[in-house]
Short mmCIF file of the C-alpha atoms (twelve columns), coordinates in Angstrom:
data_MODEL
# 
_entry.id   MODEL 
# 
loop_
_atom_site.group_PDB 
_atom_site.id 
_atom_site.type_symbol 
_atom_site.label_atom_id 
_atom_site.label_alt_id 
_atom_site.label_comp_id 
_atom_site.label_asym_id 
_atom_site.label_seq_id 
_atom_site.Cartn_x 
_atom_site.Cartn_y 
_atom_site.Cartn_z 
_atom_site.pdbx_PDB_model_num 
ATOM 1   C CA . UNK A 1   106.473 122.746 105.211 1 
ATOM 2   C CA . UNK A 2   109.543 122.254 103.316 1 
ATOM 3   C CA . UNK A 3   109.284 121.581 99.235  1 
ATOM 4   C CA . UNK A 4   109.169 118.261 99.607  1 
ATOM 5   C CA . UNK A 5   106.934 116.682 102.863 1 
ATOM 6   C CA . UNK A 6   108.762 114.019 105.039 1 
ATOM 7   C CA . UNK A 7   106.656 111.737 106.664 1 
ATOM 8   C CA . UNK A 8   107.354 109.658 110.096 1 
ATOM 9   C CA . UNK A 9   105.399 106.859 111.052 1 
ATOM 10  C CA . UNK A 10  105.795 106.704 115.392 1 
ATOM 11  C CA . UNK A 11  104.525 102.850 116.145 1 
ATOM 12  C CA . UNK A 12  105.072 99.910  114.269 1 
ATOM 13  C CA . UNK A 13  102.957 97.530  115.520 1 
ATOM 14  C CA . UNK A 14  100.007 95.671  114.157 1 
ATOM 15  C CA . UNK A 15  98.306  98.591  112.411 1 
ATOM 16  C CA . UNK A 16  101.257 100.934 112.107 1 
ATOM 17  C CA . UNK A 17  102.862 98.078  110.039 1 
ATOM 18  C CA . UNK A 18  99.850  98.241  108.363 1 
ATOM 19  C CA . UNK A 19  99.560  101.623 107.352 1 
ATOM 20  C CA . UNK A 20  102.987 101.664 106.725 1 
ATOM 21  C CA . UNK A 21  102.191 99.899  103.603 1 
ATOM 22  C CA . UNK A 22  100.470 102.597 102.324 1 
ATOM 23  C CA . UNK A 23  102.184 105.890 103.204 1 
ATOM 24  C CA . UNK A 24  105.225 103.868 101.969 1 
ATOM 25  C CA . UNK A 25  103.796 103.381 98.608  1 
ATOM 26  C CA . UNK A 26  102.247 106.982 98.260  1 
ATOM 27  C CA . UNK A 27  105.791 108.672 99.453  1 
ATOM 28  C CA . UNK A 28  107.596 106.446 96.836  1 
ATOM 29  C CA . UNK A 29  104.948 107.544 94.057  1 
ATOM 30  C CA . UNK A 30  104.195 111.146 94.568  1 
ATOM 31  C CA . UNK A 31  105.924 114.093 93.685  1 
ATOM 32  C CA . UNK A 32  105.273 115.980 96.881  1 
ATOM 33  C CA . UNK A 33  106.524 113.852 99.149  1 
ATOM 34  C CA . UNK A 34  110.295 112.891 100.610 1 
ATOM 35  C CA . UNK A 35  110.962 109.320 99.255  1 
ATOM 36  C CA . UNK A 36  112.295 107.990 102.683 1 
ATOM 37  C CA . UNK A 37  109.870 107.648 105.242 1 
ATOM 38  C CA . UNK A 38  110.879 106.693 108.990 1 
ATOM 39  C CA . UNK A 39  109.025 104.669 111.427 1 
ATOM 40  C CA . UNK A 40  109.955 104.522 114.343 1 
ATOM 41  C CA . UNK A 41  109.940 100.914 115.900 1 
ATOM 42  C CA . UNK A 42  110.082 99.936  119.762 1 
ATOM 43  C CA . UNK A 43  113.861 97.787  119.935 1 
ATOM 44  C CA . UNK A 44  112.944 94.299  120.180 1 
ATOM 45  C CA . UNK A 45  115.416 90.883  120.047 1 
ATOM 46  C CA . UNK A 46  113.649 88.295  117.642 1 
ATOM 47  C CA . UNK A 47  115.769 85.411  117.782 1 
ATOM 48  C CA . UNK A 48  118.493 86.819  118.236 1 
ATOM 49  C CA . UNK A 49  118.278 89.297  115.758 1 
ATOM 50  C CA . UNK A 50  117.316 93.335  116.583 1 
ATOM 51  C CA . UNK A 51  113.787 93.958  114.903 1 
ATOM 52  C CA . UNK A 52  115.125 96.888  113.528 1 
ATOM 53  C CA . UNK A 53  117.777 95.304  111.443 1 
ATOM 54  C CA . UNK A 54  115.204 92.558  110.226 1 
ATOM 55  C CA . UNK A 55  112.382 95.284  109.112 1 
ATOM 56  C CA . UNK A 56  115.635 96.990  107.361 1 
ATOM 57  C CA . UNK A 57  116.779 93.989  105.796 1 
ATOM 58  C CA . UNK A 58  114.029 91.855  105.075 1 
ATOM 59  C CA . UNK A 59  111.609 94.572  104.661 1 
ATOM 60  C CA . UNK A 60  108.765 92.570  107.343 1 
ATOM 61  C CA . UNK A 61  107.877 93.234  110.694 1 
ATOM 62  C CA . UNK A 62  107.904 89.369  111.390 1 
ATOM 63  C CA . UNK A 63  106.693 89.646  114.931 1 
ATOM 64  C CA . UNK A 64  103.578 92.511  114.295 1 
ATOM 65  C CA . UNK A 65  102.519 91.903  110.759 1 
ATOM 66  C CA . UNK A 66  104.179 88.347  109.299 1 
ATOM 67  C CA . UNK A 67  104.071 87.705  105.946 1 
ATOM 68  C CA . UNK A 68  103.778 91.815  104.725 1 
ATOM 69  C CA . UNK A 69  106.547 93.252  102.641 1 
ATOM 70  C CA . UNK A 70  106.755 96.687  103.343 1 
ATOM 71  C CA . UNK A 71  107.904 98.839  101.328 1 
ATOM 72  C CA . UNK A 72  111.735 99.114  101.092 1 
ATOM 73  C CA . UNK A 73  111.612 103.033 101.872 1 
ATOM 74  C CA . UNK A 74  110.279 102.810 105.101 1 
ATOM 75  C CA . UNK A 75  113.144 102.428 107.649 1 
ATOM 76  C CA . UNK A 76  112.928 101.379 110.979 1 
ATOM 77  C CA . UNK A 77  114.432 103.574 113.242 1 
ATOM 78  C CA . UNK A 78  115.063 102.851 117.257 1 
ATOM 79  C CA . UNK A 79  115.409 106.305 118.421 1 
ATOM 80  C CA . UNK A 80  111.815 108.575 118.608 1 
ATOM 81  C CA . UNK A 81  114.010 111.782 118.809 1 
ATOM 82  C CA . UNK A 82  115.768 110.496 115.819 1 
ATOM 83  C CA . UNK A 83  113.023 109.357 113.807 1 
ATOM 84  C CA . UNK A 84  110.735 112.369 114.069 1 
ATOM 85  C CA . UNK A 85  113.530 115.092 113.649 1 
ATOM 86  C CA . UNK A 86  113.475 115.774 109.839 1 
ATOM 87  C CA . UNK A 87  109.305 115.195 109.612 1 
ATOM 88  C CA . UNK A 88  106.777 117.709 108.643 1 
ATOM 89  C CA . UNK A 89  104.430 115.200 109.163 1 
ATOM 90  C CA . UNK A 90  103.878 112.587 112.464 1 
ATOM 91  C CA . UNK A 91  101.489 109.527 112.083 1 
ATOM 92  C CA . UNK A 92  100.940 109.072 115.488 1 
ATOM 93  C CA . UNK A 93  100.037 104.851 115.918 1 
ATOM 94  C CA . UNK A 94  101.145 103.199 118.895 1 
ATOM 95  C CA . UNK A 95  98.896  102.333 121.968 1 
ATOM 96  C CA . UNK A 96  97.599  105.745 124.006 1 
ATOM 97  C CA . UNK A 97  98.925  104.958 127.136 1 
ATOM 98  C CA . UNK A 98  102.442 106.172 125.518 1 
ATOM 99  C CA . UNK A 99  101.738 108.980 123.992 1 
ATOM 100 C CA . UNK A 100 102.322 111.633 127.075 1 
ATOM 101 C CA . UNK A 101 105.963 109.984 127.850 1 
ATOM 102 C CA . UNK A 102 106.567 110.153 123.990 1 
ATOM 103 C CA . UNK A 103 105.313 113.732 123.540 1 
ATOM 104 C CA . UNK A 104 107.622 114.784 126.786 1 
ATOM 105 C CA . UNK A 105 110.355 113.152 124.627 1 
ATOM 106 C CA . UNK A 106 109.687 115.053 121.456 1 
ATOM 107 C CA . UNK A 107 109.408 118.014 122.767 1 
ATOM 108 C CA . UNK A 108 111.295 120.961 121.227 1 
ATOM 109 C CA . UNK A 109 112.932 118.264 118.873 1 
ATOM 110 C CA . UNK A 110 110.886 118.145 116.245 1 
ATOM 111 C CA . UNK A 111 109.619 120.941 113.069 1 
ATOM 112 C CA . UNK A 112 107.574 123.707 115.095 1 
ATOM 113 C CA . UNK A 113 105.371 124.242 111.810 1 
ATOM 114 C CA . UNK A 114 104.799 120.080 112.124 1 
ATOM 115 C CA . UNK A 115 101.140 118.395 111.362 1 
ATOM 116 C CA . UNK A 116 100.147 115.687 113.309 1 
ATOM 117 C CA . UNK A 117 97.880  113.027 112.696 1 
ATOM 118 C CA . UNK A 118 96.873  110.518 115.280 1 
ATOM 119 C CA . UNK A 119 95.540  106.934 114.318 1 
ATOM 120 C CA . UNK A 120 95.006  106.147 117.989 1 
ATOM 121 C CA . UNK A 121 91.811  104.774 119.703 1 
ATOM 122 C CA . UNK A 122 91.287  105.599 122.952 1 
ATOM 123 C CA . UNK A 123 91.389  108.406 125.582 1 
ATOM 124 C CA . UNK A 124 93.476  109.026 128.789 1 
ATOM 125 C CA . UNK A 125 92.280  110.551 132.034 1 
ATOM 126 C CA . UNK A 126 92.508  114.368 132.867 1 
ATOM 127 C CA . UNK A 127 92.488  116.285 135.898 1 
ATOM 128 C CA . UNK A 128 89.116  116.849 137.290 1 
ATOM 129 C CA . UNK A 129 87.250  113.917 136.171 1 
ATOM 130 C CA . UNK A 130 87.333  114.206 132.686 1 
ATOM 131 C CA . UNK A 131 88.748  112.355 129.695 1 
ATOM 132 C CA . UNK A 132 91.742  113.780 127.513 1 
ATOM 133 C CA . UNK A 133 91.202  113.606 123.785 1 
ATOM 134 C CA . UNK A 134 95.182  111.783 122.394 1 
ATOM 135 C CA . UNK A 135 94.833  114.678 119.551 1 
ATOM 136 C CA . UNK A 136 94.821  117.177 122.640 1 
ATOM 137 C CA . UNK A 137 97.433  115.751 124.096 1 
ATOM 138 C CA . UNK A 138 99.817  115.664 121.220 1 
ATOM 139 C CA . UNK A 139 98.705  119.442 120.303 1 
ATOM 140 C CA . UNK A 140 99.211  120.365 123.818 1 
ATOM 141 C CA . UNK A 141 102.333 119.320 124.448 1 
ATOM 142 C CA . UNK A 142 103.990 119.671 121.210 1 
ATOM 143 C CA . UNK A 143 102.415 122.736 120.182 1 
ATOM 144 C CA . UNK A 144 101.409 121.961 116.651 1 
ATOM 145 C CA . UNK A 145 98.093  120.866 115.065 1 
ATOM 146 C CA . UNK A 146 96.755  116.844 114.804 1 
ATOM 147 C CA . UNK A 147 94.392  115.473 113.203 1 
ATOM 148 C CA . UNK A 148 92.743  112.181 113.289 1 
ATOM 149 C CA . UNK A 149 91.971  108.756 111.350 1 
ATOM 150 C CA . UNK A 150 89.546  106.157 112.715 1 
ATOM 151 C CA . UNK A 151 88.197  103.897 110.502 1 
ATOM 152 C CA . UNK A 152 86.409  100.405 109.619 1 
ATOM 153 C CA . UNK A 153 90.081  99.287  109.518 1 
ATOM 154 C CA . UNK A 154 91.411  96.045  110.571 1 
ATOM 155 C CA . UNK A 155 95.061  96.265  110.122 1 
ATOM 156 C CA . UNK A 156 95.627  92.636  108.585 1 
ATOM 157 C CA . UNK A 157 92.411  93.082  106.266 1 
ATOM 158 C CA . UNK A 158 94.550  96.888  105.140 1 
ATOM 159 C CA . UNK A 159 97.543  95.018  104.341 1 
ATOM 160 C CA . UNK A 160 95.825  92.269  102.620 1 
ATOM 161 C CA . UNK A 161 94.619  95.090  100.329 1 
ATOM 162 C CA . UNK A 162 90.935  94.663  100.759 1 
ATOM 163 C CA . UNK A 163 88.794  97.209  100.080 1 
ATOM 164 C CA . UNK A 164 87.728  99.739  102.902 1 
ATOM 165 C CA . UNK A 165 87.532  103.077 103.843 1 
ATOM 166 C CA . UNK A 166 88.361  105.668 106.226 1 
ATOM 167 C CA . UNK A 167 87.510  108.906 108.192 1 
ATOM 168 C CA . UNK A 168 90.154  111.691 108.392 1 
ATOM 169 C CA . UNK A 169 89.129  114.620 111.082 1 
ATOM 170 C CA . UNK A 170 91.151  117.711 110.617 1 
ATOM 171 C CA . UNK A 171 90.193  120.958 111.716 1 
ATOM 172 C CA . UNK A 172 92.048  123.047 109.182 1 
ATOM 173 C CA . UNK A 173 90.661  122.572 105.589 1 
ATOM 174 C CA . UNK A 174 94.365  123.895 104.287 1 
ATOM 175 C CA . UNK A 175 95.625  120.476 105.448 1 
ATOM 176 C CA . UNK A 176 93.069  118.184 104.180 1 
ATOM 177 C CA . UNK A 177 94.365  117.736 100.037 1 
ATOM 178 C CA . UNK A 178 97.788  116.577 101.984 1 
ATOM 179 C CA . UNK A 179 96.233  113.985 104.328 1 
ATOM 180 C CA . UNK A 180 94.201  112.506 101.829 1 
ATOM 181 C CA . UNK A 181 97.135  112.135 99.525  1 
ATOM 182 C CA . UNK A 182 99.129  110.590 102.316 1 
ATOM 183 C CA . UNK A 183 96.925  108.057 102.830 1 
ATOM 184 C CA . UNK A 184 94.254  107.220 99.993  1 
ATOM 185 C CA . UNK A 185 95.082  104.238 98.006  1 
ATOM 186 C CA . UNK A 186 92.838  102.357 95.506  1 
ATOM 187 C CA . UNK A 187 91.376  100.242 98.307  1 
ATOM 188 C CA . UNK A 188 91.623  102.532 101.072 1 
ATOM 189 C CA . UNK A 189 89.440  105.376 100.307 1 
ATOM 190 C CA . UNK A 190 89.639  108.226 102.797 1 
ATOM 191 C CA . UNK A 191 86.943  110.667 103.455 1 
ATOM 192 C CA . UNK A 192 87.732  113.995 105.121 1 
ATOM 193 C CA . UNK A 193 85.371  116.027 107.670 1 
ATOM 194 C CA . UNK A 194 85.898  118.700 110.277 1 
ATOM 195 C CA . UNK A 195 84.483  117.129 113.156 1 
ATOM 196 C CA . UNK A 196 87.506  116.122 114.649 1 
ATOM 197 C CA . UNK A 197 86.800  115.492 118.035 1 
ATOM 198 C CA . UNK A 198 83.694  113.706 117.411 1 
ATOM 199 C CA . UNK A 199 85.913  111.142 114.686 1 
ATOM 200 C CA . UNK A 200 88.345  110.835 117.420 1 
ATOM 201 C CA . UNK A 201 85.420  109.617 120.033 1 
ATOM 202 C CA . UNK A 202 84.101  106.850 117.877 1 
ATOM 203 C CA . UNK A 203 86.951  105.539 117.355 1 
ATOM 204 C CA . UNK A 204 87.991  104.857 121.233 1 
ATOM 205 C CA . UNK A 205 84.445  104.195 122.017 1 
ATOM 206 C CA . UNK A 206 83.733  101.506 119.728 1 
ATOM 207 C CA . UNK A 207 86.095  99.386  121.306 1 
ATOM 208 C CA . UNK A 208 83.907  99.477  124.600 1 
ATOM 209 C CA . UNK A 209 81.027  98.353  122.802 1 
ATOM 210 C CA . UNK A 210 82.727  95.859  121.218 1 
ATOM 211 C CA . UNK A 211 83.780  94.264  124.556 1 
ATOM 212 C CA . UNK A 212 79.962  93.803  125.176 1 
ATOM 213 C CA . UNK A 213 79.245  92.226  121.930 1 
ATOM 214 C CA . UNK A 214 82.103  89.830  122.955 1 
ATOM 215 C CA . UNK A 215 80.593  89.427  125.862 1 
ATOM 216 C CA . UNK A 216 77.296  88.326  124.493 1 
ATOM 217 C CA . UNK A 217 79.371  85.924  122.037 1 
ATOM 218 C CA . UNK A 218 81.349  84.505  125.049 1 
ATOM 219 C CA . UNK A 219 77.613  83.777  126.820 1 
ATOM 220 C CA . UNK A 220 76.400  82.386  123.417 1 
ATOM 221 C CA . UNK A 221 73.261  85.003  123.389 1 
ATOM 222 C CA . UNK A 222 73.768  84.567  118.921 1 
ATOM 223 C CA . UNK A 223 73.389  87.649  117.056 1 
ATOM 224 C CA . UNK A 224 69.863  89.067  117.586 1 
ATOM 225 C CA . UNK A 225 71.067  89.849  120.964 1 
ATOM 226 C CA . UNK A 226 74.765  91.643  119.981 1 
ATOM 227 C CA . UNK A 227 72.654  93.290  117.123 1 
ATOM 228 C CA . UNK A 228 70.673  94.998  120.407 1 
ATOM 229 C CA . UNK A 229 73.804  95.651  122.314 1 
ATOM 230 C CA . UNK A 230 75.594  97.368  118.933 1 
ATOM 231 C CA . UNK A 231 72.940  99.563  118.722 1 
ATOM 232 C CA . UNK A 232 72.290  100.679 122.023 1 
ATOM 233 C CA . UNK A 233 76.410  101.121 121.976 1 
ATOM 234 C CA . UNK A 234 75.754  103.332 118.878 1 
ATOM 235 C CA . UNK A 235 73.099  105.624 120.760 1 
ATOM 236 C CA . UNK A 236 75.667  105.991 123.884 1 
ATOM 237 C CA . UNK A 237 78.239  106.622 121.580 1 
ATOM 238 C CA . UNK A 238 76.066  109.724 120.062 1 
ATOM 239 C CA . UNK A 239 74.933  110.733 123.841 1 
ATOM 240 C CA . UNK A 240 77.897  110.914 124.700 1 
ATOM 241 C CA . UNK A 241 79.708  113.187 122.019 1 
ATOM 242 C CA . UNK A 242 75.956  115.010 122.720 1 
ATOM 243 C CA . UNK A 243 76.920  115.212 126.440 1 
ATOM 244 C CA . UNK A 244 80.507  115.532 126.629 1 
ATOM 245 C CA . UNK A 245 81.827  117.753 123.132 1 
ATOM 246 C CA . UNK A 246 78.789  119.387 121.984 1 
ATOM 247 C CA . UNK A 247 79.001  120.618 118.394 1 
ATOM 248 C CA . UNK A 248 79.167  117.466 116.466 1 
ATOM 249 C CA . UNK A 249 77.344  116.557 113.436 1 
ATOM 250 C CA . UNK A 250 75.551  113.621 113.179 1 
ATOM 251 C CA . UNK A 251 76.327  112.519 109.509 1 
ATOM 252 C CA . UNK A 252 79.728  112.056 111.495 1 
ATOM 253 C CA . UNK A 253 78.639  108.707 113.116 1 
ATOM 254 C CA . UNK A 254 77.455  107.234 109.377 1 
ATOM 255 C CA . UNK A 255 80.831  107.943 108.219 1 
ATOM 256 C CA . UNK A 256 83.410  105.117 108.013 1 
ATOM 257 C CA . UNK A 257 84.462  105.979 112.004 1 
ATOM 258 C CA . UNK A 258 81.310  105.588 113.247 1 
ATOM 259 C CA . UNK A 259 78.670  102.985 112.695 1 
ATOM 260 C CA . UNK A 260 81.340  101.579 110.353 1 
ATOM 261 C CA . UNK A 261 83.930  100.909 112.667 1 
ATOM 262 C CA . UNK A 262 81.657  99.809  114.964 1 
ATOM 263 C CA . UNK A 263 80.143  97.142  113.201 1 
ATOM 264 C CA . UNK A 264 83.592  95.806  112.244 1 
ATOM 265 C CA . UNK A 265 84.924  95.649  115.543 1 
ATOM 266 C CA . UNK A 266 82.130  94.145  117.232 1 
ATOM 267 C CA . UNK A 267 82.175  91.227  114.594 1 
ATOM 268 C CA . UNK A 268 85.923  90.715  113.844 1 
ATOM 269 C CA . UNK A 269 88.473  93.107  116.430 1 
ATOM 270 C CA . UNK A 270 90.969  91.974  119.162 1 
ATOM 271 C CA . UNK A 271 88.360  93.455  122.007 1 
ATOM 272 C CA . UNK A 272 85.451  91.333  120.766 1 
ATOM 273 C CA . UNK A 273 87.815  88.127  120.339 1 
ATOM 274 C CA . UNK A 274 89.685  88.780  124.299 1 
ATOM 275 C CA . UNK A 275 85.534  89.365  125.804 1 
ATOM 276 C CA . UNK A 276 84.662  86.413  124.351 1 
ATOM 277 C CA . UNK A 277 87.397  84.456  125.934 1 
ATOM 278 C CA . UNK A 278 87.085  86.276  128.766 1 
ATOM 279 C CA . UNK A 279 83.545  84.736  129.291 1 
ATOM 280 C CA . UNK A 280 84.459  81.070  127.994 1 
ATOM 281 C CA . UNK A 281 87.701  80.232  129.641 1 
ATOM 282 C CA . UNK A 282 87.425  82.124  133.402 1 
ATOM 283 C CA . UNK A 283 91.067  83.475  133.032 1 
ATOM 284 C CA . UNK A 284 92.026  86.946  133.424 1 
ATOM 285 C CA . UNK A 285 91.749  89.915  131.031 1 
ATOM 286 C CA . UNK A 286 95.673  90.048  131.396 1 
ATOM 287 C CA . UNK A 287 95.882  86.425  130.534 1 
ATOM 288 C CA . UNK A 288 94.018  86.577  127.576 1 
ATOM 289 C CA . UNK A 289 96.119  89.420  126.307 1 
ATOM 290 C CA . UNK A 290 99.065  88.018  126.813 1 
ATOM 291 C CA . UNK A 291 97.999  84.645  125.254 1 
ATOM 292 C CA . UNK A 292 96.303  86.082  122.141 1 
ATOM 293 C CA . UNK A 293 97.734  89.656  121.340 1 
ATOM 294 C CA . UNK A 294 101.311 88.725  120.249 1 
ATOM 295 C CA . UNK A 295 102.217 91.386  122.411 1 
ATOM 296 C CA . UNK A 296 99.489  94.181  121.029 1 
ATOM 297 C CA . UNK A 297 97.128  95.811  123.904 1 
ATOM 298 C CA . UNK A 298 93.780  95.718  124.511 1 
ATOM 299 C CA . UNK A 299 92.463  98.774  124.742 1 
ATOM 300 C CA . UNK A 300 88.733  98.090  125.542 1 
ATOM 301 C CA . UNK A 301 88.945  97.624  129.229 1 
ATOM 302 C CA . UNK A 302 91.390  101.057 129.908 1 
ATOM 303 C CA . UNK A 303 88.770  103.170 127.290 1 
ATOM 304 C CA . UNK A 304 86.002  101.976 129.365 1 
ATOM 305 C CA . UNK A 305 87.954  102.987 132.994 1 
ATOM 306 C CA . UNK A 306 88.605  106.058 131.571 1 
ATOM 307 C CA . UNK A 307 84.939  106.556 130.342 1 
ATOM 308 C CA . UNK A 308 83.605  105.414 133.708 1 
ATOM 309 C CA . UNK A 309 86.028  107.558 135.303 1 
ATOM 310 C CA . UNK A 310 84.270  111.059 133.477 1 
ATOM 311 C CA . UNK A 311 80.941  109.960 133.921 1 
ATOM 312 C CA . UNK A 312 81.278  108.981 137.580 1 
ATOM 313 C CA . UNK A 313 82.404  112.196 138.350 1 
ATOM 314 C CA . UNK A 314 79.615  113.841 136.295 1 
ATOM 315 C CA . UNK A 315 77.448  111.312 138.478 1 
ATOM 316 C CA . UNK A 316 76.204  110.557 134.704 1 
ATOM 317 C CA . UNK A 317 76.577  106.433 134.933 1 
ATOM 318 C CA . UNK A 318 73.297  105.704 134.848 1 
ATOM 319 C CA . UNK A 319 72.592  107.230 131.843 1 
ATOM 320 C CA . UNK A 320 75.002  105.272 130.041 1 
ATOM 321 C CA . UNK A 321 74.161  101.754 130.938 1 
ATOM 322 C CA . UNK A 322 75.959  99.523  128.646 1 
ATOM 323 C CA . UNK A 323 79.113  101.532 129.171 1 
ATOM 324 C CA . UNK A 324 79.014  101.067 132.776 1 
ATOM 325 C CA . UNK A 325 78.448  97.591  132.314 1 
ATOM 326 C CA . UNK A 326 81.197  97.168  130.493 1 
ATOM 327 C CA . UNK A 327 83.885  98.494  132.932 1 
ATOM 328 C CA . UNK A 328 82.404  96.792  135.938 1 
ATOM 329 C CA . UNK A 329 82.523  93.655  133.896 1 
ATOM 330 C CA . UNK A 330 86.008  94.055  132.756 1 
ATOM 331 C CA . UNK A 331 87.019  94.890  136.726 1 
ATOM 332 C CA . UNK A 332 84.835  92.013  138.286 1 
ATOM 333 C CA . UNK A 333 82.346  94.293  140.162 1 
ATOM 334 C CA . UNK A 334 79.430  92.050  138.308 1 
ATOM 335 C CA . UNK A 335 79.388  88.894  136.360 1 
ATOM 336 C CA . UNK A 336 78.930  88.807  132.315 1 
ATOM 337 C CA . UNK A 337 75.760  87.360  133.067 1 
ATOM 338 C CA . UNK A 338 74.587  90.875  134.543 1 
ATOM 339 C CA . UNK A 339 75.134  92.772  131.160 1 
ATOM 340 C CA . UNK A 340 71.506  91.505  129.230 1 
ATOM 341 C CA . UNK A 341 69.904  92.505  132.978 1 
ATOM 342 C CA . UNK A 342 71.382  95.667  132.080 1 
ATOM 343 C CA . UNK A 343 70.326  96.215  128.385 1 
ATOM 344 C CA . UNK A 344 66.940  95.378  129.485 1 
ATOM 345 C CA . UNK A 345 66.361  97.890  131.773 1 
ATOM 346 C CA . UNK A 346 67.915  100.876 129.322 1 
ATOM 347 C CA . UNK A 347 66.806  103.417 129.470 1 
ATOM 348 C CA . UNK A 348 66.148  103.304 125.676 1 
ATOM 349 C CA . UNK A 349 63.468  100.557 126.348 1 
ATOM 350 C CA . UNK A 350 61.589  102.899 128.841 1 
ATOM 351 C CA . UNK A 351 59.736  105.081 126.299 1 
ATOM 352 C CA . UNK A 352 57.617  104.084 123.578 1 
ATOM 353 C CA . UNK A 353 59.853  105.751 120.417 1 
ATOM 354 C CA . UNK A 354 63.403  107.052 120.683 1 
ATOM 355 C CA . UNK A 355 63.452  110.336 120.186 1 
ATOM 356 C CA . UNK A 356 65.798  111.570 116.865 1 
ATOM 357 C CA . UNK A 357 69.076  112.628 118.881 1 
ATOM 358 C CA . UNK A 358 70.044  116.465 118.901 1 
ATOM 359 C CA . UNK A 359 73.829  116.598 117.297 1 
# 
C-alpha cells in the first residue's frame, strides 16, 4: 500500500451513507490515511438536481440517509472506474445482486496489491447448485483479498451515533490493525476474527430468519412465538455453516454478526418490517418494497432463493425447515399461516435435548 491508505466507499445508499460517516471521520483524523475519501454514488435526479452535486454541496445524501451530514471529505463520485482507481482500500456496500457487473467493470482498473472489504449481506447462486460467498466473488474476479463486516448494525441507529458493535472477518491477521482503524469509532466498536466465511454467512442468513419473525408479527403470534422462530433460525444458521463451510468456530455466532445481528434484525430491520406487511395488507413483496424502501432492496426473499436453491440440490430441505418455509412463503407455494405448522414439526422438537452442535 502506498504511505498514505486511500479509501473508496462503492454504494451510497442507506448503510453506505451510513458508514460513510465513520470512515470519513477516521480518514480526516488519522495519520495513516489519505484525507479524501471517494464514494461512489449511483447518478440519480432529485428534483432536479444530480445527487452527486447535492452530497458534494450540501454534504447529505437527502434521498438515502436525510438529515446526516457527512463528512465534507467524502466526495461523491458517478463513475465506479473513477472512484476506485487511486484506492488501496474498497468498502464494498451496495446490494449483492451488483456486485458481479461491478467487479467485471473494475477489473484491471484498480491497485493489484488492493484490500477489499465487503459490508454486503447476502449470497448469489453458483454453478452446480451451490451458493457464492460476495467476498469470493470480489476476490475472484478482481484478484485481491476481501474481507468482511456484518454486524448488529442498523444504518440510521450508526449514524445517529448510538452505541453498537461490529464483526470484521479477515483472513490475513497483517490486515486486521488497518481495518479496525478504518472503522472503529467510540460507538462503533469493531471486533476482529478469522472466520471469515462463517461472519459473512450470518450476516446474509439473518435476514431469512428475520422474514419469519415478520411473518409471525404480520399473523400477530406476539413474541413467545418469534422468540421460537429466532432460535430455531439461530440453530439453522449454525447447521448450515456446519453443513455447507465446515471449519467454523462457534464463538463466531456470539459475536456481534451472529446472534447479535440476528436479534436486531428480527426486531427492528427492513425484512422483518416488508414480512409483516406482507402478511397484513395481501399486496405483493414487490409492492411493499417499492412502497416502504425509498428505493433500498430487500434482500430476504433473493437470500432465501438462493439458500433454497443449494439445499434443493443437496436434496437437504428438509433439514432446514424454517428456511424452506421462508422461500416458499415469499414465492406463494404456501400461505404464512403454514410457517408455525412448520416450526412445530422441526426437527429440533423431535428429540428430547438438542444435542451441543459440532463447529
Amino acid at each position: 500500500m502506498s504511505e498514505k491508505t486511500n479509501v473508496c466507499i462503492v454504494g451510497s445508499g442507506n448503510w453506505g451513507s451510513a458508514i460513510a460517516k465513520i470512515v470519513g471521520a477516521n480518514c480526516a483524523a488519522l495519520p495513516e490515511f489519505e484525507d479524501r475519501v471517494t464514494m461512489y454514488v449511483y447518478e440519480e435526479m432529485i428534483d432536479g438536481k444530480k445527487l452527486t452535486e447535492i452530497i458534494n454541496t450540501s454534504h447529505e445524501n437527502v434521498k438515502y440517509l436525510p438529515g446526516h451530514k457527512l463528512p465534507e471529505n467524502v466526495v461523491a463520485v458517478p463513475d465506479l472506474v473513477e472512484a476506485a482507481k487511486n484506492a488501496d482500500i474498497l468498502i464494498f456496500v451496495v446490494p449483492h445482486q451488483f456486485i458481479p457487473s461491478q467487479c467485471q467493470m473494475l477489473l484491471g482498473k484498480i491497485k493489484t496489491n488492493a484490500l477489499a472489504i465487503s459490508l454486503i449481506k447476502g449470497f448469489d447462486k453458483a454453478e452446480g447448485g451451490g451458493i457464492d460467498l460476495i467476498s469470493h466473488i470480489i476476490t475472484r474476479h478482481l484478484k485481491i483479498p476481501c474481507a468482511v463486516l456484518m454486524g448488529a448494525n442498523l444504518a440510521n441507529e450508526v449514524a445517529e451515533g448510538h452505541f453498537c458493535e461490529t464483526t470484521i472477518g479477515c483472513r490475513e491477521p497483517k490486515y486486521a490493525k488497518t481495518l479496525r482503524d478504518l472503522f472503529q469509532s467510540e460507538n462503533f466498536r469493531v471486533v476482529v476474527v478469522q472466520d471469515s466465511d462463517a461472519v459473512e454467512i450470518c450476516g446474509a442468513l439473518k435476514n431469512v430468519v428475520a422474514m419469519g419473525a415478520g411473518f409471525v408479527d404480520g399473523l400477530g403470534l406476539g413474541d413467545n412465538t418469534k422468540a421460537a422462530v429466532i432460535r430455531l433460525g439461530l440453530m439453522e444458521m449454525i447447521r448450515f455453516v456446519e453443513t455447507m463451510y465446515p471449519g467454523g468456530k462457534l464463538t463466531t455466532f456470539f459475536e456481534s454478526c451472529g446472534i447479535a445481528d440476528l436479534i436486531t434484525t428480527c426486531y427492528g430491520g427492513r425484512n422483518r418490517r416488508c414480512a409483516e406487511a406482507f402478511v397484513k395488507t395481501g399486496k405483493t413483496l414487490a409492492e411493499i418494497e417499492a412502497e416502504l424502501l425509498n428505493g433500498q432492496k430487500l434482500q430476504g426473499p433473493l437470500t432465501a432463493e438462493e439458500v433454497n436453491h443449494m439445499l434443493k440440490n443437496k436434496k437437504l430441505e428438509e433439514k432446514f425447515p424454517l428456511f424452506t418455509a421462508v422461500h416458499e412463503i415469499c414465492t406463494g407455494q404456501i400461505k404464512p399461516q403454514c410457517l408455525i405448522e412448520r416450526i412445530r414439526a422441526h426437527p429440533e422438537h423431535a428429540q428430547a435435548s438438542t444435542p451441543a452442535p459440532k463447529l
